[in-house]
Amino acid sequence: MYNPKSTTATEFISHEEILKILDFADKNSENRPMIEHILDKASAQKGLSPLDASLLLACKISDLNERMFALAEQIKQEYYGNRIVLFAPLYLSNYCVNGCIYCPYHIKNKHIPRLKLTQEQIRQEVIALQDMGHKRLAIELGEDPVHNPLEYVLESLDTIYSIKHKNGAIRRANVNIAATTVGDYRKLHEAGIGTYILFQETYNKESYEKLHPTGPKHDYCYHTEAMDRAMQGGIDDVGLGVLFGLSTYRYEFAGLMMHADHLEKTYGVGPHTISFPRIKNADDIDASSFTNAIDDEIFAKIIACTRIAVPYTGMIISTRESKETRERMLHYGISQISGGSKTSVGGYAEKNAGSEQFDVSDNRTLDEVIRWLMECGHIPSFCTACYRAGRTGDRFMEFCKNKQISNFCQPNALMTLQEYLEDYASPETKAIGEKLIAQELLSIPHLRRQDVCREWLTKIKNGERDFRF
Ligand code: SAM
């Protein structure tokens, strides 16, 4: 039985309810008055139910689809402005005991070198990342209780936060590790992690069990209830995601919307972020054998519908996607991207490090990504201030829902961009950035705020750094 407030996976992600939603969406995919009504509702920018969002995704009427894309773009602008937050993944270990069919780290893969970074190697990676200009990381590990116990993750977080190389610092470390216990989540929370990220991979229980035939990840309910345990352990910023291509996209989308709805209704705070990975080639993984893979058109629609359905949630796209795809998706609601990424263990400090977790389609340097973002009219941001000021979970959402967040984000984005320009940018990127900052400064709503920001920009140019940003 469907119950969004239950903490039992099969009740808040109800298979029967998803089938009903999909059937309803199918039958009404050309129902103009009904879809127009949903778009009118969505214009209030307060989000949509899983049912309404799924009907929007199924819409077959082209002018209404155009209206939907335009609305997604408008919502992105109103909540997030033209800022795009940057981060990089940091792979600590590819030891893994799971049998995931789509992932090259699966236990049966005997020919990839298994690597786990020592604390000294982590230092080298973090220094290399700081030298690029990164301030925000996503820590990635395979699941292996012997090689990658929680103590290793905690020790690594300590190392990561402790390194202050030149003007560099990692100010927010998000963590993507396998589902664990409330006690472990509490320890991660106490270690000062940013967002706890865990991709659901697929919401379809039957597909899930086939795709995860062996290992602890096989347990669908334990995996799906992970965010509940994370919340109970005190982590209030959690990041969802589906690996698109594993099951049918409309099922996944409905499941994702139900998961977001469940978190909002049960804990009063929806997901902090949603990531949009698509299945990619990797070592012994052939993406073309996944017949549910989706093309760019459907991908764009999923992203736009998500933006409309959960206006307050950050949306992430990685270097799994090409420059062209990323450029397009940024319009429809993406608010965070990775740049200059390496998906191999030790890949930042060591050019020929072990095998990648998946093929990267955007191989540009961070400097090239920053320049491109600015040329496309976006403001690259390295800001981590909300987290540093304790604006997480419902406090962040409260600000975001009142569109207050832009008052903080715009000046912070400009200041952290200025830091980047001073410390890491190429002369060409710096010249474009200086012009952009001067122009964007004038768009900060209050004159007093503009003045404060101007003072700070001068201090930054004179070498001062403030770790509150
Ligand atoms: N061990 C963690 C867990 O169990 O959730 C996850 C870390 S894994 C390094 C990060 C994510 O990469 C996975 O959750 C999966 O969605 C994604 N991934 C795995 N294989 C992939 C592939 N072939 N193409 C694209 N993404 C993939």
Short mmCIF file of C-alpha atoms and ligand atoms in Angstrom, two decimals:
data_model
loop_
_atom_site.label_atom_id
_atom_site.label_comp_id
_atom_site.label_asym_id
_atom_site.label_seq_id
_atom_site.Cartn_x
_atom_site.Cartn_y
_atom_site.Cartn_z
CA MET A 1 0.00 0.00 0.00
CA TYR A 2 1.29 3.49 -0.90
CA ASN A 3 2.13 5.59 2.12
CA PRO A 4 4.61 8.47 1.62
CA LYS A 5 5.00 8.87 5.38
CA SER A 6 5.93 5.25 6.03
CA THR A 7 9.63 4.44 6.50
CA THR A 8 9.23 1.06 4.77
CA ALA A 9 10.70 1.21 1.27
CA THR A 10 7.95 -0.76 -0.45
CA GLU A 11 5.34 1.58 1.04
CA PHE A 12 6.89 4.96 0.18
CA ILE A 13 8.04 3.61 -3.21
CA SER A 14 4.95 1.58 -4.01
CA HIS A 15 5.22 -0.53 -7.18
CA GLU A 16 1.43 -0.65 -7.54
CA GLU A 17 1.16 3.11 -7.14
CA ILE A 18 3.86 3.69 -9.77
CA LEU A 19 2.02 1.40 -12.21
CA LYS A 20 -1.19 3.35 -11.56
CA ILE A 21 0.62 6.66 -12.12
CA LEU A 22 2.16 5.43 -15.37
CA ASP A 23 -1.17 4.14 -16.62
CA PHE A 24 -2.86 7.45 -15.79
CA ALA A 25 -0.05 9.41 -17.47
CA ASP A 26 -0.28 7.22 -20.58
CA LYS A 27 -4.02 7.70 -20.88
CA ASN A 28 -3.75 11.46 -20.46
CA SER A 29 -0.57 12.21 -22.38
CA GLU A 30 -2.64 14.13 -24.96
CA ASN A 31 -5.19 15.56 -22.55
CA ARG A 32 -4.62 19.27 -23.21
CA PRO A 33 -6.90 20.75 -20.49
CA MET A 34 -5.41 18.47 -17.85
CA ILE A 35 -1.80 19.22 -18.79
CA GLU A 36 -2.51 22.94 -19.07
CA HIS A 37 -3.98 22.81 -15.58
CA ILE A 38 -0.81 21.13 -14.27
CA LEU A 39 1.37 23.74 -15.94
CA ASP A 40 -0.75 26.50 -14.40
CA LYS A 41 -0.32 24.86 -11.00
CA ALA A 42 3.42 24.51 -11.62
CA SER A 43 3.69 28.22 -12.42
CA ALA A 44 3.13 28.93 -8.74
CA GLN A 45 6.61 27.39 -8.34
CA LYS A 46 5.71 25.33 -5.29
CA GLY A 47 6.42 21.96 -6.87
CA LEU A 48 4.23 19.12 -8.14
CA SER A 49 3.04 15.76 -6.88
CA PRO A 50 4.62 12.58 -8.33
CA LEU A 51 1.41 12.05 -10.33
CA ASP A 52 1.36 15.53 -11.88
CA ALA A 53 5.10 15.47 -12.58
CA SER A 54 4.77 12.06 -14.27
CA LEU A 55 1.95 13.28 -16.46
CA LEU A 56 4.07 16.25 -17.50
CA LEU A 57 6.89 13.88 -18.43
CA ALA A 58 4.48 11.83 -20.58
CA CYS A 59 3.02 14.89 -22.36
CA LYS A 60 2.91 14.43 -26.14
CA ILE A 61 1.64 17.90 -27.06
CA SER A 62 4.53 19.87 -28.51
CA ASP A 63 3.51 23.44 -27.61
CA LEU A 64 2.87 22.31 -24.01
CA ASN A 65 6.27 20.64 -23.93
CA GLU A 66 7.79 23.95 -25.02
CA ARG A 67 5.87 25.72 -22.27
CA MET A 68 7.25 23.16 -19.83
CA PHE A 69 10.87 23.79 -20.88
CA ALA A 70 10.36 27.56 -20.63
CA LEU A 71 8.88 27.18 -17.14
CA ALA A 72 11.81 25.00 -16.01
CA GLU A 73 14.22 27.68 -17.22
CA GLN A 74 12.26 30.39 -15.42
CA ILE A 75 12.19 28.44 -12.13
CA LYS A 76 15.94 27.78 -12.38
CA GLN A 77 16.52 31.52 -12.82
CA GLU A 78 14.25 32.54 -9.96
CA TYR A 79 15.61 30.13 -7.37
CA TYR A 80 19.20 29.70 -8.46
CA GLY A 81 19.87 32.69 -10.75
CA ASN A 82 22.60 32.07 -13.31
CA ARG A 83 24.99 30.59 -10.75
CA ILE A 84 26.49 27.15 -11.23
CA VAL A 85 28.31 25.49 -8.33
CA LEU A 86 31.47 23.51 -9.12
CA PHE A 87 32.76 20.33 -7.53
CA ALA A 88 35.04 17.37 -8.26
CA PRO A 89 34.75 13.69 -7.37
CA LEU A 90 37.58 12.14 -5.37
CA TYR A 91 37.87 8.36 -5.63
CA LEU A 92 39.49 6.90 -2.52
CA SER A 93 39.18 3.17 -3.20
CA ASN A 94 37.81 0.85 -5.87
CA TYR A 95 37.72 -2.24 -3.64
CA CYS A 96 34.16 -3.52 -3.75
CA VAL A 97 32.35 -6.67 -2.66
CA ASN A 98 29.16 -6.05 -4.65
CA GLY A 99 28.21 -7.67 -7.93
CA CYS A 100 26.57 -4.66 -9.66
CA ILE A 101 26.09 -5.60 -13.33
CA TYR A 102 26.70 -2.05 -14.63
CA CYS A 103 29.76 -1.09 -12.56
CA PRO A 104 33.36 -2.08 -13.41
CA TYR A 105 34.21 -2.25 -9.69
CA HIS A 106 32.06 -5.41 -9.39
CA ILE A 107 33.68 -8.21 -7.44
CA LYS A 108 34.09 -10.55 -10.40
CA ASN A 109 36.23 -8.05 -12.29
CA LYS A 110 39.65 -9.58 -11.64
CA HIS A 111 41.68 -7.62 -14.16
CA ILE A 112 41.37 -4.04 -12.86
CA PRO A 113 44.03 -3.11 -10.34
CA ARG A 114 42.39 -2.65 -6.92
CA LEU A 115 43.62 0.50 -5.28
CA LYS A 116 43.02 2.22 -1.99
CA LEU A 117 44.71 5.54 -1.27
CA THR A 118 46.90 5.94 1.79
CA GLN A 119 46.47 9.15 3.81
CA GLU A 120 49.64 10.47 2.16
CA GLN A 121 48.22 9.71 -1.30
CA ILE A 122 44.97 11.46 -0.31
CA ARG A 123 47.08 14.47 0.63
CA GLN A 124 48.62 14.45 -2.85
CA GLU A 125 45.19 14.19 -4.49
CA VAL A 126 43.77 17.02 -2.39
CA ILE A 127 46.75 19.25 -3.11
CA ALA A 128 46.30 18.58 -6.85
CA LEU A 129 42.58 19.41 -6.53
CA GLN A 130 43.29 22.56 -4.53
CA ASP A 131 45.84 23.61 -7.14
CA MET A 132 43.07 23.41 -9.75
CA GLY A 133 40.91 25.67 -7.56
CA HIS A 134 38.41 23.18 -6.17
CA LYS A 135 36.77 23.84 -2.79
CA ARG A 136 34.03 21.19 -2.83
CA LEU A 137 34.49 17.45 -3.27
CA ALA A 138 32.35 14.35 -3.63
CA ILE A 139 34.14 11.44 -1.95
CA GLU A 140 33.58 8.11 -3.73
CA LEU A 141 34.34 4.56 -2.57
CA GLY A 142 33.31 1.04 -3.40
CA GLU A 143 31.65 -1.00 -0.64
CA ASP A 144 34.08 -3.26 1.17
CA PRO A 145 33.89 -3.63 4.96
CA VAL A 146 37.46 -4.94 5.16
CA HIS A 147 39.27 -2.50 2.86
CA ASN A 148 36.97 0.50 3.19
CA PRO A 149 35.56 0.47 6.74
CA LEU A 150 33.89 3.60 8.05
CA GLU A 151 37.02 4.39 10.12
CA TYR A 152 38.94 4.74 6.84
CA VAL A 153 36.35 7.18 5.50
CA LEU A 154 36.44 9.20 8.75
CA GLU A 155 40.23 9.31 8.81
CA SER A 156 40.25 10.38 5.16
CA LEU A 157 37.76 13.17 5.84
CA ASP A 158 40.03 14.44 8.61
CA THR A 159 42.95 14.44 6.22
CA ILE A 160 40.96 16.17 3.47
CA TYR A 161 39.71 18.97 5.74
CA SER A 162 43.13 19.48 7.34
CA ILE A 163 45.05 20.33 4.17
CA LYS A 164 45.62 24.03 3.61
CA HIS A 165 47.88 24.28 0.60
CA LYS A 166 48.74 27.86 -0.50
CA ASN A 167 45.32 29.61 -0.51
CA GLY A 168 43.51 26.33 -1.00
CA ALA A 169 41.10 24.49 1.28
CA ILE A 170 38.38 21.92 0.86
CA ARG A 171 35.44 23.63 2.46
CA ARG A 172 32.79 21.00 1.85
CA ALA A 173 33.24 17.24 1.37
CA ASN A 174 30.11 15.43 0.23
CA VAL A 175 30.20 11.68 0.66
CA ASN A 176 28.93 8.94 -1.66
CA ILE A 177 29.30 5.63 0.15
CA ALA A 178 27.14 2.56 0.32
CA ALA A 179 24.05 2.38 2.51
CA THR A 180 24.99 2.00 6.17
CA THR A 181 23.63 2.14 9.72
CA VAL A 182 22.19 5.07 11.70
CA GLY A 183 25.28 4.89 13.94
CA ASP A 184 27.62 5.23 10.97
CA TYR A 185 25.61 8.10 9.54
CA ARG A 186 25.85 9.84 12.90
CA LYS A 187 29.65 9.51 12.76
CA LEU A 188 29.72 10.93 9.22
CA HIS A 189 27.56 13.82 10.40
CA GLU A 190 29.92 14.47 13.32
CA ALA A 191 32.87 14.40 10.91
CA GLY A 192 31.33 17.41 9.14
CA ILE A 193 30.31 15.96 5.82
CA GLY A 194 28.29 18.10 3.44
CA THR A 195 25.65 16.11 1.57
CA TYR A 196 25.31 12.35 1.96
CA ILE A 197 24.79 11.09 -1.59
CA LEU A 198 23.53 7.66 -2.52
CA PHE A 199 22.15 6.81 -5.93
CA GLN A 200 19.17 4.52 -5.88
CA GLU A 201 20.39 3.12 -9.23
CA THR A 202 16.85 1.87 -9.96
CA TYR A 203 13.58 2.16 -8.08
CA ASN A 204 12.20 -0.98 -9.73
CA LYS A 205 12.66 -3.67 -7.08
CA GLU A 206 12.66 -6.55 -9.52
CA SER A 207 15.25 -4.92 -11.81
CA TYR A 208 17.23 -3.80 -8.76
CA GLU A 209 17.58 -7.34 -7.47
CA LYS A 210 18.71 -8.62 -10.87
CA LEU A 211 21.19 -5.79 -11.35
CA HIS A 212 22.65 -6.34 -7.87
CA PRO A 213 22.77 -10.14 -7.76
CA THR A 214 25.31 -10.46 -4.95
CA GLY A 215 26.76 -8.51 -2.05
CA PRO A 216 25.17 -6.30 0.61
CA LYS A 217 23.83 -3.92 -2.05
CA HIS A 218 21.44 -6.69 -3.18
CA ASP A 219 19.04 -5.72 -0.37
CA TYR A 220 16.61 -3.29 -2.05
CA CYS A 221 14.87 -2.17 1.13
CA TYR A 222 18.09 -1.56 3.07
CA HIS A 223 19.40 0.52 0.17
CA THR A 224 16.16 2.43 -0.40
CA GLU A 225 15.72 3.24 3.30
CA ALA A 226 19.28 4.58 3.59
CA MET A 227 18.20 8.23 3.45
CA ASP A 228 15.79 7.65 6.32
CA ARG A 229 18.63 6.26 8.43
CA ALA A 230 20.88 9.14 7.35
CA MET A 231 18.22 11.62 8.52
CA GLN A 232 17.84 9.71 11.80
CA GLY A 233 21.63 9.92 12.18
CA GLY A 234 21.46 13.72 11.94
CA ILE A 235 22.41 14.23 8.29
CA ASP A 236 19.85 16.64 6.92
CA ASP A 237 21.33 17.21 3.44
CA VAL A 238 20.86 14.08 1.37
CA GLY A 239 21.36 13.61 -2.38
CA LEU A 240 19.26 11.26 -4.51
CA GLY A 241 19.91 9.92 -8.02
CA VAL A 242 18.88 7.26 -10.50
CA LEU A 243 21.32 5.65 -12.91
CA PHE A 244 19.28 6.23 -16.05
CA GLY A 245 19.42 3.28 -18.40
CA LEU A 246 18.90 0.51 -15.88
CA SER A 247 15.11 0.43 -16.00
CA THR A 248 12.40 2.31 -17.92
CA TYR A 249 12.85 6.03 -17.43
CA ARG A 250 9.21 6.83 -16.62
CA TYR A 251 9.19 4.27 -13.82
CA GLU A 252 12.45 5.71 -12.46
CA PHE A 253 11.15 9.25 -12.62
CA ALA A 254 7.97 8.38 -10.73
CA GLY A 255 10.05 6.54 -8.11
CA LEU A 256 12.43 9.48 -7.75
CA MET A 257 9.54 11.90 -7.28
CA MET A 258 7.99 9.60 -4.66
CA HIS A 259 11.29 9.39 -2.81
CA ALA A 260 11.57 13.19 -2.75
CA ASP A 261 7.94 13.46 -1.62
CA HIS A 262 8.55 10.89 1.13
CA LEU A 263 11.53 12.82 2.54
CA GLU A 264 9.64 16.10 2.46
CA LYS A 265 6.54 14.64 4.12
CA THR A 266 8.40 12.57 6.72
CA TYR A 267 11.28 14.87 7.70
CA GLY A 268 10.00 18.25 6.53
CA VAL A 269 12.94 18.54 4.15
CA GLY A 270 13.21 17.18 0.63
CA PRO A 271 16.44 16.04 -1.03
CA HIS A 272 19.19 18.66 -1.01
CA THR A 273 20.29 17.49 -4.44
CA ILE A 274 19.32 15.11 -7.21
CA SER A 275 22.00 13.77 -9.57
CA PHE A 276 21.36 12.65 -13.14
CA PRO A 277 23.88 9.97 -14.11
CA ARG A 278 23.35 8.01 -17.32
CA ILE A 279 24.90 4.61 -17.92
CA LYS A 280 28.34 4.82 -19.61
CA ASN A 281 30.90 2.47 -21.06
CA ALA A 282 33.51 1.41 -18.55
CA ASP A 283 36.20 -1.27 -18.44
CA ASP A 284 34.16 -4.48 -18.92
CA ILE A 285 30.80 -2.65 -19.11
CA ASP A 286 29.17 -2.11 -22.49
CA ALA A 287 26.58 0.67 -22.13
CA SER A 288 24.89 -0.38 -25.41
CA SER A 289 23.74 -3.61 -23.78
CA PHE A 290 21.44 -1.59 -21.50
CA THR A 291 18.34 -1.30 -23.64
CA ASN A 292 16.66 1.24 -21.35
CA ALA A 293 19.33 3.86 -22.07
CA ILE A 294 17.80 7.27 -22.84
CA ASP A 295 18.64 9.85 -25.51
CA ASP A 296 19.24 13.57 -25.01
CA GLU A 297 15.62 14.52 -25.76
CA ILE A 298 14.23 12.38 -22.99
CA PHE A 299 17.09 13.36 -20.70
CA ALA A 300 16.25 17.05 -21.21
CA LYS A 301 12.60 16.40 -20.44
CA ILE A 302 13.44 14.49 -17.25
CA ILE A 303 15.63 17.36 -16.10
CA ALA A 304 13.01 20.01 -16.90
CA CYS A 305 10.21 18.05 -15.20
CA THR A 306 12.38 17.57 -12.11
CA ARG A 307 13.14 21.30 -11.97
CA ILE A 308 9.42 22.04 -12.05
CA ALA A 309 8.44 19.31 -9.59
CA VAL A 310 11.07 20.10 -6.92
CA PRO A 311 12.03 23.76 -7.39
CA TYR A 312 14.15 23.90 -4.22
CA THR A 313 16.40 20.94 -4.92
CA GLY A 314 19.90 21.37 -6.33
CA MET A 315 20.41 19.41 -9.56
CA ILE A 316 23.73 17.86 -10.55
CA ILE A 317 25.22 16.70 -13.82
CA SER A 318 28.69 15.16 -14.04
CA THR A 319 31.39 14.71 -16.67
CA ARG A 320 29.62 11.54 -17.78
CA GLU A 321 28.03 14.07 -20.14
CA SER A 322 29.67 15.94 -23.00
CA LYS A 323 30.19 19.68 -23.17
CA GLU A 324 27.27 19.99 -25.64
CA THR A 325 24.83 18.01 -23.49
CA ARG A 326 25.88 19.87 -20.35
CA GLU A 327 25.44 23.21 -22.10
CA ARG A 328 21.87 22.32 -23.01
CA MET A 329 20.90 20.82 -19.65
CA LEU A 330 22.15 23.86 -17.74
CA HIS A 331 19.17 25.76 -19.12
CA TYR A 332 16.59 23.39 -17.73
CA GLY A 333 17.55 23.44 -14.09
CA ILE A 334 21.02 22.05 -13.43
CA SER A 335 22.66 24.02 -10.62
CA GLN A 336 25.88 22.04 -9.96
CA ILE A 337 28.43 20.45 -12.25
CA SER A 338 31.77 18.72 -11.83
CA GLY A 339 34.81 19.96 -13.71
CA GLY A 340 38.30 18.68 -14.45
CA SER A 341 37.18 15.32 -13.01
CA LYS A 342 39.13 12.09 -12.79
CA THR A 343 37.16 8.94 -12.02
CA SER A 344 40.15 6.73 -11.26
CA VAL A 345 41.64 6.16 -7.83
CA GLY A 346 44.63 8.50 -7.56
CA GLY A 347 43.87 10.14 -10.93
CA TYR A 348 44.60 13.76 -9.97
CA ALA A 349 48.15 13.41 -8.70
CA GLU A 350 49.09 10.51 -10.97
CA LYS A 351 48.35 10.88 -14.69
CA ASN A 352 48.41 7.14 -15.37
CA ALA A 353 46.45 6.01 -12.35
CA GLY A 354 44.25 2.87 -12.39
CA SER A 355 41.15 2.34 -14.50
CA GLU A 356 38.29 4.83 -14.54
CA GLN A 357 34.94 4.05 -12.98
CA PHE A 358 33.26 5.15 -16.21
CA ASP A 359 34.30 6.95 -19.41
CA VAL A 360 34.40 10.71 -18.98
CA SER A 361 32.84 12.66 -21.89
CA ASP A 362 33.99 16.10 -20.81
CA ASN A 363 37.76 16.07 -20.47
CA ARG A 364 38.31 19.81 -20.22
CA THR A 365 40.38 21.35 -17.45
CA LEU A 366 38.59 23.20 -14.65
CA ASP A 367 39.88 26.48 -16.08
CA GLU A 368 38.31 25.66 -19.47
CA VAL A 369 35.02 24.73 -17.80
CA ILE A 370 34.98 27.99 -15.82
CA ARG A 371 35.66 30.07 -18.93
CA TRP A 372 33.01 28.21 -20.92
CA LEU A 373 30.41 28.70 -18.16
CA MET A 374 31.05 32.44 -18.16
CA GLU A 375 30.95 32.62 -21.94
CA CYS A 376 27.55 30.88 -21.81
CA GLY A 377 26.24 33.51 -19.36
CA HIS A 378 26.56 31.55 -16.11
CA ILE A 379 28.40 32.55 -12.94
CA PRO A 380 30.70 29.77 -11.70
CA SER A 381 30.48 29.56 -7.92
CA PHE A 382 32.78 27.88 -5.40
CA CYS A 383 30.58 28.93 -2.52
CA THR A 384 30.08 26.61 0.46
CA ALA A 385 28.73 29.30 2.82
CA CYS A 386 25.32 27.78 3.61
CA TYR A 387 26.93 24.66 4.94
CA ARG A 388 29.57 26.60 6.84
CA ALA A 389 26.95 28.86 8.41
CA GLY A 390 24.78 25.89 9.40
CA ARG A 391 22.14 26.58 6.76
CA THR A 392 21.49 22.92 6.01
CA GLY A 393 18.37 20.77 5.91
CA ASP A 394 15.14 22.62 6.71
CA ARG A 395 16.99 25.89 7.42
CA PHE A 396 18.40 25.85 3.88
CA MET A 397 15.02 24.87 2.44
CA GLU A 398 13.26 27.66 4.33
CA PHE A 399 15.64 30.23 2.82
CA CYS A 400 15.38 28.64 -0.59
CA LYS A 401 11.60 28.45 -0.58
CA ASN A 402 11.42 32.18 0.20
CA LYS A 403 13.86 32.86 -2.63
CA GLN A 404 16.10 34.37 0.06
CA ILE A 405 18.95 32.18 -0.91
CA SER A 406 19.81 34.33 -3.92
CA ASN A 407 20.52 37.30 -1.64
CA PHE A 408 23.32 35.27 -0.10
CA CYS A 409 24.38 33.28 -3.11
CA GLN A 410 24.94 36.05 -5.59
CA PRO A 411 27.56 37.98 -3.52
CA ASN A 412 29.15 34.72 -2.33
CA ALA A 413 29.38 33.38 -5.87
CA LEU A 414 31.11 36.56 -7.00
CA MET A 415 33.55 36.51 -4.08
CA THR A 416 34.49 32.87 -4.51
CA LEU A 417 34.85 33.40 -8.25
CA GLN A 418 37.17 36.32 -7.49
CA GLU A 419 39.23 34.04 -5.25
CA TYR A 420 39.44 31.54 -8.10
CA LEU A 421 40.49 34.23 -10.58
CA GLU A 422 43.23 35.52 -8.27
CA ASP A 423 44.63 32.15 -7.29
CA TYR A 424 44.13 29.74 -10.19
CA ALA A 425 42.74 31.19 -13.41
CA SER A 426 44.59 31.56 -16.71
CA PRO A 427 44.98 35.19 -17.87
CA GLU A 428 42.22 34.74 -20.46
CA THR A 429 39.74 33.31 -17.94
CA LYS A 430 40.68 36.01 -15.46
CA ALA A 431 39.96 38.78 -17.96
CA ILE A 432 36.50 37.37 -18.76
CA GLY A 433 35.79 36.82 -15.04
CA GLU A 434 36.76 40.35 -13.99
CA LYS A 435 34.32 41.80 -16.51
CA LEU A 436 31.56 39.44 -15.45
CA ILE A 437 32.01 40.23 -11.75
CA ALA A 438 31.89 43.99 -12.37
CA GLN A 439 28.68 43.58 -14.33
CA GLU A 440 27.01 41.12 -11.93
CA LEU A 441 27.86 43.20 -8.88
CA LEU A 442 25.28 45.71 -10.08
CA SER A 443 22.56 43.05 -10.06
CA ILE A 444 22.84 42.48 -6.30
CA PRO A 445 19.46 43.76 -5.01
CA HIS A 446 20.54 46.21 -2.27
CA LEU A 447 23.11 48.99 -2.60
CA ARG A 448 24.46 48.29 0.90
CA ARG A 449 25.07 44.66 -0.08
CA GLN A 450 26.78 45.79 -3.26
CA ASP A 451 29.11 47.96 -1.19
CA VAL A 452 29.96 45.15 1.22
CA CYS A 453 30.63 42.84 -1.69
CA ARG A 454 32.82 45.46 -3.39
CA GLU A 455 34.85 45.86 -0.18
CA TRP A 456 35.32 42.11 0.00
CA LEU A 457 36.33 41.85 -3.64
CA THR A 458 39.04 44.42 -2.98
CA LYS A 459 40.25 42.51 0.08
CA ILE A 460 40.40 39.31 -1.95
CA LYS A 461 42.40 41.06 -4.67
CA ASN A 462 44.76 42.18 -1.92
CA GLY A 463 45.29 38.59 -0.82
CA GLU A 464 42.78 38.20 2.03
CA ARG A 465 40.76 34.99 2.17
CA ASP A 466 37.70 34.27 4.30
CA PHE A 467 36.71 30.71 4.92
CA ARG A 468 33.11 31.59 5.69
CA PHE A 469 32.26 31.57 1.96
N1 SAM B 1 29.75 2.41 -3.53
C1 SAM B 1 28.76 3.44 -3.59
C2 SAM B 1 27.40 2.79 -3.56
O1 SAM B 1 27.28 1.61 -3.41
O2 SAM B 1 26.43 3.51 -3.75
C3 SAM B 1 28.76 4.26 -4.82
C4 SAM B 1 29.94 4.86 -5.33
S1 SAM B 1 29.98 4.67 -7.06
C5 SAM B 1 31.66 5.05 -7.06
C6 SAM B 1 29.06 6.03 -7.68
C7 SAM B 1 27.99 5.79 -8.71
O3 SAM B 1 28.54 5.57 -10.00
C8 SAM B 1 27.11 4.58 -8.52
O4 SAM B 1 26.14 4.80 -7.55
C9 SAM B 1 26.53 4.37 -9.91
O5 SAM B 1 25.26 5.00 -10.05
C10 SAM B 1 27.52 5.07 -10.83
N2 SAM B 1 28.03 4.15 -11.85
C11 SAM B 1 28.47 2.90 -11.68
N3 SAM B 1 28.77 2.33 -12.86
C12 SAM B 1 28.51 3.25 -13.81
C13 SAM B 1 28.60 3.26 -15.24
N4 SAM B 1 29.00 2.20 -15.93
N5 SAM B 1 28.22 4.38 -15.89
C14 SAM B 1 27.79 5.46 -15.22
N6 SAM B 1 27.71 5.51 -13.89
C15 SAM B 1 28.04 4.42 -13.18
#
